[in-house]
C-alpha cells in the first residue's frame, strides 16, 4: 500500500504542476477514463519511439564492430561530396576497413534533397543488394539514406506510396527495412532519432516527406568531434533547427486534442502532439541551446559547446520526433522550395539555397507571437529559459516577449533580416501560403487554429525582423 500511496501522491503533484492554459490543461486529469476511438474524436494515447543512441568522443571507431555484430556483408555508406573528404567520413571508413566490412560509397547526396535526388540514391541502393546502411552527414544525408533503405526493401512500391498525403498516398509501412546506422555531423536536424525523411517535391515546389517509425535508424552514433568540421553558418542554422524543434514540440497541440483518433495503432502518426515525455526532452534542449548555442557558433574549437549542442539536437529530436512540429516548419517548406537566387554563406553548393534551419527560424518571432494566445504559460517559460526576464510580464504579453527574445538571438548571431533578405517580397506571399497548405501533417499541430489569411499575415510579418 505504501508504494501505491506514493504513486497517487506523485500523480497529484503532477496534476497540480501541469500547465493550466487552454491548449495544455488536464494533462493528468483524474477520474476521467479515455473513451475508445469508436466513440471519441480525439486520441487518448501517445507512443514514445526513438532510435538507440550512443554518444561519446571518438565513438565512431565502434561502427565497424556494430556492423559485424549485425552480420552485415555488403554495406552502403552514404554521404555528400563535401563530407566525403573530411574527417568524419574517414573515421567511419577506417573502422569498416579495420573490421573487415565490405562497403560501397554513395556521395551524391544533395544538400536539401529533392524527389529526383532521392530517386537517384534509391536506384543506387536497389542495384547493389545491400544488407545494411550507414549515413554520415547532416539531415540531408540521413534522410536520403532512410529513403534509399525503404524503397530498396520495397522495390515494387511507387515512389509516392509512402510519401505523406496530400502530395503522396501516405500508405502505412508494413514490413521491415535493413539496419541503418546514422552518424550525424551537424547539431541540428535530430534525424538520427526520427522516422522522418524530408525532401523537396519539385513538381509542386514544396517540401514534403515520409514519416514512419519503421524507417528510423537502428542506431545513432553521436560523436561530438564530428561537429568541429561545421562552418560557422552551418553551426548557426543547424542550431536554429534545434531551437525550433524544441519550441514547436513544446508548444504543439496536446496529443489528446489531436484528431482523428486512430482505429488501429498502426495509423497513429509519428507526430502525435505534445505529451508529458516529449516535454521533458524539448525543455531540456531549450536549456542547452540557451547556454551553449552562441558559443558553438562563435568558436568552432569550443568542444564543450559543440558537444552540448550535439546532445541538444538529440534531445530535441526525441521531443519533436514524437510530439511533432507545427507552423515554423510548415511555413519553412515553401520558403526553401521556392528559393530564387539566394546564396547561403558557408555552404559549398552550386544551387540557390535557403538552408533548412534558416527557413524555419525566420518566421519564428511571428509564429510564436501568434500561437501564444492558446498557451501563454509555455511561451513565457520558453522565453525565460532563453534569457528573458518575465517577472513583470502579463500573460497576454507572452507572445510579444518570446518574439522579442527570438529576434535578439537572431540579431546577435547575424541572421538575415527576414524573408526579404533571402529574396522574397510581398508579391510572393500567395505562393508561400499555397506551399504551406499541403503541410497539414505538421500545421494541424499548431495550438492555435489558423486560416489562409492568418498564414498570409505571418509571412508578411516575417519579411523584416529588425
Coordinates of C-alpha atoms in Angstrom, one line a residue:
X1 CA 0.0 0.0 0.0
X2 CA 2.9 2.3 0.7
X3 CA 4.0 2.1 -2.9
X4 CA 0.5 2.7 -4.2
X5 CA 0.1 5.7 -2.0
X6 CA 3.4 7.1 -3.2
X7 CA 2.3 6.8 -6.9
X8 CA -1.0 8.5 -6.2
X9 CA 0.8 11.3 -4.3
X10 CA 3.2 11.8 -7.3
X11 CA 0.3 11.9 -9.8
X12 CA -1.5 14.5 -7.7
X13 CA 1.7 16.6 -7.7
X14 CA 2.0 16.3 -11.5
X15 CA -1.7 17.3 -11.9
X16 CA -1.1 20.4 -9.8
X17 CA 2.1 21.2 -11.8
X18 CA 0.5 20.8 -15.2
X19 CA 0.1 23.8 -17.4
X20 CA -3.3 25.4 -16.9
X21 CA -3.6 27.1 -20.3
X22 CA -6.4 26.1 -22.6
X23 CA -4.2 24.1 -25.0
X24 CA -2.4 22.0 -22.4
X25 CA -4.9 21.7 -19.5
X26 CA -5.9 18.4 -17.7
X27 CA -2.8 16.5 -18.8
X28 CA -3.1 14.3 -15.8
X29 CA -6.8 14.7 -15.1
X30 CA -8.0 12.2 -12.6
X31 CA -11.4 10.4 -12.7
X32 CA -11.9 10.6 -16.4
X33 CA -11.4 7.4 -18.4
X34 CA -10.5 7.7 -22.0
X35 CA -13.2 6.5 -24.3
X36 CA -12.3 4.1 -27.1
X37 CA -11.8 5.5 -30.6
X38 CA -15.2 4.2 -31.7
X39 CA -16.9 7.0 -29.7
X40 CA -14.3 9.8 -29.3
X41 CA -12.9 12.1 -32.0
X42 CA -9.5 12.8 -30.5
X43 CA -6.8 10.5 -29.4
X44 CA -6.4 9.1 -25.9
X45 CA -2.9 7.7 -26.0
X46 CA 0.6 8.5 -27.2
X47 CA 3.7 6.4 -28.1
X48 CA 7.4 7.0 -27.4
X49 CA 9.8 5.9 -30.1
X50 CA 13.4 6.7 -30.8
X51 CA 16.5 5.2 -32.2
X52 CA 19.1 3.8 -29.9
X53 CA 21.7 6.4 -29.3
X54 CA 25.4 6.1 -28.5
X55 CA 27.3 9.2 -27.5
X56 CA 31.0 9.8 -26.9
X57 CA 34.1 11.5 -28.3
X58 CA 35.6 9.1 -30.9
X59 CA 32.8 6.6 -30.7
X60 CA 32.7 6.4 -34.5
X61 CA 35.5 3.8 -34.2
X62 CA 33.0 1.3 -33.0
X63 CA 30.8 1.3 -36.1
X64 CA 32.7 -1.5 -37.9
X65 CA 32.1 -3.7 -34.9
X66 CA 28.4 -2.8 -34.9
X67 CA 28.1 -3.9 -38.5
X68 CA 30.0 -7.1 -37.7
X69 CA 27.6 -7.7 -34.9
X70 CA 24.7 -7.2 -37.3
X71 CA 26.2 -9.8 -39.7
X72 CA 26.4 -7.2 -42.4
X73 CA 28.3 -8.4 -45.5
X74 CA 27.6 -5.6 -48.0
X75 CA 27.1 -2.1 -46.6
X76 CA 26.0 1.1 -48.3
X77 CA 27.8 4.2 -46.9
X78 CA 26.0 7.5 -47.9
X79 CA 27.4 11.0 -47.6
X80 CA 27.7 14.2 -49.6
X81 CA 30.7 15.3 -51.7
X82 CA 32.0 17.8 -49.2
X83 CA 32.0 15.4 -46.3
X84 CA 33.4 12.5 -48.4
X85 CA 36.9 14.1 -47.9
X86 CA 36.5 15.2 -44.3
X87 CA 37.5 13.5 -41.0
X88 CA 34.0 12.1 -40.0
X89 CA 33.9 10.0 -43.2
X90 CA 37.5 9.0 -42.9
X91 CA 36.9 7.8 -39.3
X92 CA 33.9 5.7 -40.3
X93 CA 35.6 4.1 -43.3
X94 CA 38.7 3.3 -41.2
X95 CA 36.5 1.4 -38.7
X96 CA 34.9 -0.5 -41.5
X97 CA 38.2 -1.5 -43.1
X98 CA 39.7 -2.4 -39.7
X99 CA 36.8 -4.8 -39.0
X100 CA 36.7 -6.3 -42.5
X101 CA 33.4 -4.9 -43.5
X102 CA 32.8 -4.6 -47.3
X103 CA 31.2 -1.4 -48.4
X104 CA 30.3 0.9 -51.3
X105 CA 30.2 4.7 -51.0
X106 CA 27.4 6.9 -52.4
X107 CA 28.5 10.5 -52.2
X108 CA 26.0 12.2 -54.5
X109 CA 23.5 13.3 -51.7
X110 CA 22.1 16.7 -52.4
X111 CA 22.0 19.3 -49.6
X112 CA 18.3 19.9 -49.2
X113 CA 17.3 16.8 -51.2
X114 CA 14.6 16.6 -53.9
X115 CA 12.5 13.8 -55.2
X116 CA 15.0 13.5 -58.0
X117 CA 18.0 13.2 -55.7
X118 CA 16.1 10.7 -53.5
X119 CA 15.3 8.6 -56.6
X120 CA 19.0 8.6 -57.7
X121 CA 20.0 7.3 -54.2
X122 CA 17.2 4.7 -54.3
X123 CA 18.4 3.4 -57.7
X124 CA 21.9 3.0 -56.3
X125 CA 20.7 1.1 -53.4
X126 CA 18.4 -1.2 -55.5
X127 CA 21.3 -2.1 -57.8
X128 CA 23.7 -3.4 -55.1
X129 CA 21.6 -5.6 -52.8
X130 CA 22.9 -4.0 -49.6
X131 CA 22.2 -5.7 -46.3
X132 CA 22.9 -2.6 -44.1
X133 CA 23.2 1.2 -44.5
X134 CA 25.4 3.9 -42.9
X135 CA 24.6 7.6 -43.2
X136 CA 27.5 10.0 -42.5
X137 CA 26.3 13.7 -42.6
X138 CA 23.6 16.1 -41.7
X139 CA 19.8 15.7 -42.1
X140 CA 20.0 15.7 -45.9
X141 CA 22.3 12.6 -45.9
X142 CA 20.4 10.7 -43.1
X143 CA 17.0 11.4 -44.7
X144 CA 18.3 10.3 -48.2
X145 CA 19.7 7.1 -46.7
X146 CA 16.3 6.4 -44.9
X147 CA 14.5 6.7 -48.3
X148 CA 17.1 4.6 -50.1
X149 CA 16.8 1.8 -47.5
X150 CA 12.9 2.0 -47.5
X151 CA 12.5 1.7 -51.3
X152 CA 15.3 -0.8 -51.8
X153 CA 13.4 -3.1 -49.3
X154 CA 10.1 -2.4 -51.2
X155 CA 11.2 -2.4 -54.8
X156 CA 7.8 -2.7 -56.3
X157 CA 6.4 0.4 -54.5
X158 CA 5.6 3.5 -56.4
X159 CA 7.6 6.5 -55.1
X160 CA 4.5 8.3 -53.9
X161 CA 3.2 5.3 -52.0
X162 CA 4.9 6.2 -48.7
X163 CA 5.1 10.0 -49.2
X164 CA 2.9 12.0 -46.8
X165 CA -0.6 12.9 -48.0
X166 CA -1.9 15.0 -49.7
X167 CA 1.1 15.1 -52.0
X168 CA 1.7 11.3 -51.7
X169 CA -0.5 8.4 -50.9
X170 CA 0.6 8.2 -47.3
X171 CA 0.3 4.4 -47.1
X172 CA 1.3 2.9 -43.7
X173 CA 4.6 1.0 -43.9
X174 CA 4.2 -2.7 -43.2
X175 CA 7.4 -4.8 -43.3
X176 CA 11.0 -4.5 -42.2
X177 CA 13.8 -2.4 -43.6
X178 CA 17.5 -3.1 -43.4
X179 CA 19.6 -1.9 -40.4
X180 CA 20.7 1.8 -40.7
X181 CA 23.3 3.4 -38.6
X182 CA 23.3 7.2 -38.7
X183 CA 26.4 9.3 -37.9
X184 CA 25.3 12.9 -37.6
X185 CA 27.9 15.6 -38.4
X186 CA 25.7 18.6 -37.6
X187 CA 24.0 19.6 -34.4
X188 CA 20.6 20.3 -35.8
X189 CA 18.1 18.0 -37.5
X190 CA 18.0 15.2 -35.0
X191 CA 17.3 12.9 -37.9
X192 CA 19.3 10.2 -36.2
X193 CA 16.4 9.8 -33.7
X194 CA 13.3 10.0 -36.0
X195 CA 11.4 8.1 -38.6
X196 CA 11.0 11.1 -40.9
X197 CA 12.7 11.9 -44.2
X198 CA 12.1 15.3 -45.8
X199 CA 12.6 16.4 -49.4
X200 CA 11.6 19.0 -52.0
X201 CA 8.9 17.7 -54.3
X202 CA 9.9 19.6 -57.4
X203 CA 6.7 19.3 -59.4
X204 CA 4.9 21.4 -56.7
X205 CA 7.9 23.4 -55.5
X206 CA 7.0 22.3 -51.9
X207 CA 8.6 20.2 -49.2
X208 CA 7.1 17.0 -48.1
X209 CA 8.4 13.8 -46.7
X210 CA 8.0 10.2 -45.5
X211 CA 7.0 9.6 -41.9
X212 CA 7.1 6.2 -40.4
X213 CA 8.5 4.8 -37.2
X214 CA 9.8 1.9 -39.3
X215 CA 12.4 3.9 -41.1
X216 CA 14.1 5.4 -38.0
X217 CA 17.8 4.5 -37.7
X218 CA 18.7 1.3 -35.8
X219 CA 21.5 3.2 -34.1
X220 CA 22.6 6.8 -33.9
X221 CA 26.4 7.3 -33.4
X222 CA 26.7 10.7 -31.9
X223 CA 30.4 11.6 -32.0
X224 CA 30.8 15.3 -30.9
X225 CA 34.3 15.5 -32.6
X226 CA 32.5 15.5 -35.9
X227 CA 30.8 18.8 -35.3
X228 CA 34.2 20.6 -35.2
X229 CA 34.1 20.4 -39.0
X230 CA 30.9 22.6 -39.2
X231 CA 31.5 26.1 -40.7
X232 CA 30.1 29.0 -38.6
X233 CA 26.9 29.5 -40.6
X234 CA 26.2 25.8 -40.8
X235 CA 26.5 25.6 -37.0
X236 CA 24.1 28.6 -36.6
X237 CA 21.5 27.3 -39.0
X238 CA 21.7 23.8 -37.5
X239 CA 21.3 25.3 -34.1
X240 CA 18.2 27.2 -35.2
X241 CA 16.7 23.9 -36.2
X242 CA 17.3 22.5 -32.7
X243 CA 15.8 25.7 -31.2
X244 CA 12.6 25.5 -33.3
X245 CA 12.3 21.7 -32.9
X246 CA 12.2 22.3 -29.1
X247 CA 9.9 25.3 -29.2
X248 CA 7.4 23.9 -31.6
X249 CA 7.2 20.5 -30.0
X250 CA 6.8 22.0 -26.5
X251 CA 4.0 24.3 -27.7
X252 CA 2.3 21.8 -30.0
X253 CA -1.3 20.8 -29.7
X254 CA -1.6 18.2 -26.9
X255 CA -1.8 14.6 -28.0
X256 CA -5.3 14.2 -26.5
X257 CA -6.6 17.1 -28.6
X258 CA -5.3 15.7 -31.9
X259 CA -7.8 14.2 -34.3
X260 CA -8.7 11.8 -35.6
X261 CA -8.4 9.0 -33.1
X262 CA -6.8 6.1 -34.9
X263 CA -8.9 2.9 -35.2
X264 CA -5.7 0.9 -35.4
X265 CA -2.5 1.8 -33.6
X266 CA -0.5 1.4 -36.8
X267 CA -2.3 4.6 -38.0
X268 CA -1.2 6.7 -35.0
X269 CA 1.1 9.3 -36.6
X270 CA 4.7 9.7 -35.6
X271 CA 3.9 13.4 -34.8
X272 CA 1.3 13.0 -32.1
X273 CA 1.2 16.3 -30.3
X274 CA 2.9 17.4 -27.1
X275 CA 2.9 14.9 -24.3
X276 CA 4.5 14.5 -20.8
X277 CA 7.5 12.6 -22.1
X278 CA 8.3 14.7 -25.2
X279 CA 8.0 17.8 -23.0
X280 CA 11.0 16.6 -20.9
X281 CA 13.2 16.3 -23.9
X282 CA 12.1 19.6 -25.5
X283 CA 12.5 21.6 -22.4
X284 CA 16.0 20.2 -21.7
X285 CA 17.0 21.0 -25.3
X286 CA 15.9 24.6 -24.8
X287 CA 18.1 24.9 -21.7
X288 CA 21.2 23.6 -23.6
X289 CA 20.5 25.9 -26.5
X290 CA 20.3 28.9 -24.2
X291 CA 23.6 28.1 -22.6
X292 CA 25.7 26.9 -25.5
X293 CA 24.4 27.9 -28.9
X294 CA 26.1 31.3 -29.2
X295 CA 29.4 29.8 -28.0
X296 CA 29.1 26.9 -30.5
X297 CA 28.6 29.3 -33.4
X298 CA 31.3 31.8 -32.5
X299 CA 34.1 29.4 -31.6
X300 CA 34.3 26.3 -33.8
X301 CA 37.0 24.9 -31.5
X302 CA 34.8 25.1 -28.4
X303 CA 34.3 21.3 -28.0
X304 CA 32.2 21.7 -24.9
X305 CA 29.7 24.0 -26.6
X306 CA 29.6 21.9 -29.8
X307 CA 29.3 18.7 -27.9
X308 CA 26.4 20.1 -25.9
X309 CA 24.6 21.3 -29.0
X310 CA 25.1 17.9 -30.5
X311 CA 23.3 16.4 -27.5
X312 CA 20.6 19.1 -27.6
X313 CA 19.9 18.1 -31.2
X314 CA 19.3 14.5 -29.9
X315 CA 17.1 15.8 -27.1
X316 CA 15.0 17.9 -29.4
X317 CA 14.9 15.1 -31.9
X318 CA 13.4 12.7 -29.4
X319 CA 11.0 15.5 -28.4
X320 CA 9.7 16.6 -31.8
X321 CA 10.1 13.1 -33.3
X322 CA 7.2 12.1 -31.0
X323 CA 5.3 15.3 -30.4
X324 CA 5.8 16.9 -33.8
X325 CA 6.5 20.5 -35.0
X326 CA 3.9 23.0 -36.3
X327 CA 3.8 26.4 -38.1
X328 CA 7.5 27.3 -38.3
X329 CA 8.3 24.1 -40.0
X330 CA 5.1 24.0 -42.1
X331 CA 5.9 27.5 -43.4
X332 CA 9.6 26.8 -43.9
X333 CA 9.0 24.3 -46.6
X334 CA 7.8 26.7 -49.3
X335 CA 10.5 29.2 -48.2
X336 CA 13.1 26.6 -49.0
X337 CA 11.2 25.2 -52.0
X338 CA 10.6 28.5 -53.8
X339 CA 14.1 29.9 -53.3
X340 CA 15.2 32.2 -56.2
X341 CA 18.8 33.2 -56.2
X342 CA 19.8 33.3 -52.5
X343 CA 23.4 32.0 -51.9
X344 CA 23.8 30.6 -48.5
X345 CA 27.1 31.5 -46.7
X346 CA 29.2 28.6 -45.6
X347 CA 27.5 26.0 -47.9
X348 CA 29.6 24.7 -50.8
X349 CA 26.7 24.1 -53.2
X350 CA 26.1 25.2 -56.8
X351 CA 22.3 25.8 -56.5
X352 CA 20.4 28.6 -54.8
X353 CA 19.7 27.7 -51.2
X354 CA 17.9 28.8 -48.1
X355 CA 19.2 26.3 -45.5
X356 CA 16.5 24.4 -43.6
X357 CA 17.3 25.9 -40.2
X358 CA 17.3 29.4 -41.6
X359 CA 14.0 28.9 -43.4
X360 CA 12.5 27.6 -40.1
X361 CA 13.7 30.3 -37.8
X362 CA 12.9 33.4 -39.9
X363 CA 9.2 33.0 -39.2
X364 CA 9.6 32.1 -35.5
X365 CA 9.0 35.5 -34.0
X366 CA 5.8 36.0 -35.9
X367 CA 4.6 32.4 -35.3
X368 CA 5.1 32.3 -31.5
X369 CA 3.6 35.8 -31.2
X370 CA 0.5 34.2 -32.9
X371 CA 0.4 30.9 -31.0
X372 CA 1.0 32.3 -27.5
X373 CA -2.7 33.1 -27.1
X374 CA -3.5 29.4 -26.6
X375 CA -0.8 28.7 -24.1
X376 CA 0.9 31.8 -22.7
X377 CA 2.4 29.9 -19.8
X378 CA 4.5 27.7 -22.0
X379 CA 5.6 30.6 -24.2
X380 CA 6.6 32.6 -21.1
X381 CA 8.5 29.6 -19.8
X382 CA 10.4 29.2 -23.1
X383 CA 11.2 32.9 -23.1
X384 CA 12.5 32.7 -19.6
X385 CA 14.7 29.7 -20.4
X386 CA 16.1 31.6 -23.4
X387 CA 17.1 34.6 -21.2
X388 CA 14.0 36.9 -20.9
X389 CA 13.1 38.5 -17.6
X390 CA 9.4 37.6 -17.2
X391 CA 8.8 38.6 -13.6
X392 CA 6.6 41.6 -14.5
X393 CA 5.2 40.2 -17.8
X394 CA 1.4 39.7 -18.2
X395 CA 0.0 36.5 -19.7
X396 CA -1.4 38.4 -22.7
X397 CA 2.1 39.7 -23.5
X398 CA 3.7 36.2 -23.6
X399 CA 3.9 36.1 -27.4
X400 CA 5.5 39.5 -27.8
X401 CA 8.1 38.6 -25.1
X402 CA 9.1 35.3 -26.7
X403 CA 9.1 37.0 -30.2
X404 CA 11.4 39.7 -28.9
X405 CA 13.7 37.2 -27.2
X406 CA 14.0 35.3 -30.5
X407 CA 14.7 38.4 -32.5
X408 CA 17.5 39.3 -30.2
X409 CA 19.1 35.8 -30.6
X410 CA 18.8 36.1 -34.3
X411 CA 20.3 39.6 -34.3
X412 CA 23.2 38.5 -32.1
X413 CA 24.0 35.7 -34.5
X414 CA 23.9 37.9 -37.6
X415 CA 20.9 36.3 -39.2
X416 CA 19.5 37.8 -42.4
X417 CA 16.8 40.4 -41.8
X418 CA 13.7 38.4 -42.6
X419 CA 12.3 36.8 -45.7
X420 CA 13.1 40.0 -47.7
X421 CA 16.8 39.5 -47.1
X422 CA 16.7 36.0 -48.7
X423 CA 14.9 37.2 -51.9
X424 CA 11.2 37.3 -51.1
X425 CA 8.7 40.2 -51.5
X426 CA 5.1 40.6 -50.5
X427 CA 4.2 39.5 -54.1
X428 CA 5.5 36.1 -53.2
X429 CA 3.2 35.6 -50.2
X430 CA 0.4 33.8 -52.1
X431 CA 2.8 31.2 -53.4
X432 CA 4.3 30.8 -49.9
X433 CA 0.8 30.3 -48.5
X434 CA -0.1 27.9 -51.3
X435 CA 3.1 25.8 -50.4
X436 CA 2.2 25.8 -46.7
X437 CA -1.4 24.4 -47.1
X438 CA -0.3 20.9 -48.1
X439 CA 1.8 20.7 -44.9
X440 CA -1.2 19.8 -42.8
X441 CA 0.7 16.9 -41.2
X442 CA 2.6 19.5 -39.1
X443 CA 0.5 22.7 -39.3
X444 CA -2.5 20.9 -37.7
X445 CA -0.4 20.6 -34.6
X446 CA -0.4 24.3 -34.1
X447 CA -2.0 25.0 -30.7
X448 CA -4.0 27.8 -32.4
X449 CA -6.2 27.2 -35.4
X450 CA -5.3 29.3 -38.4
X451 CA -6.7 30.4 -41.7
X452 CA -5.2 31.3 -45.1
X453 CA -5.4 34.9 -44.0
X454 CA -3.5 34.2 -40.8
X455 CA -0.7 32.5 -42.8
X456 CA -0.5 35.5 -45.1
X457 CA -0.2 37.8 -42.2
X458 CA 2.5 35.6 -40.6
X459 CA 4.6 35.6 -43.8
X460 CA 4.1 39.4 -44.2
X461 CA 5.3 39.9 -40.6
X462 CA 8.4 37.8 -41.3
X463 CA 9.5 39.9 -44.3
X464 CA 11.6 42.0 -41.9
X465 CA 12.8 41.1 -38.5
X466 CA 14.7 44.0 -37.0

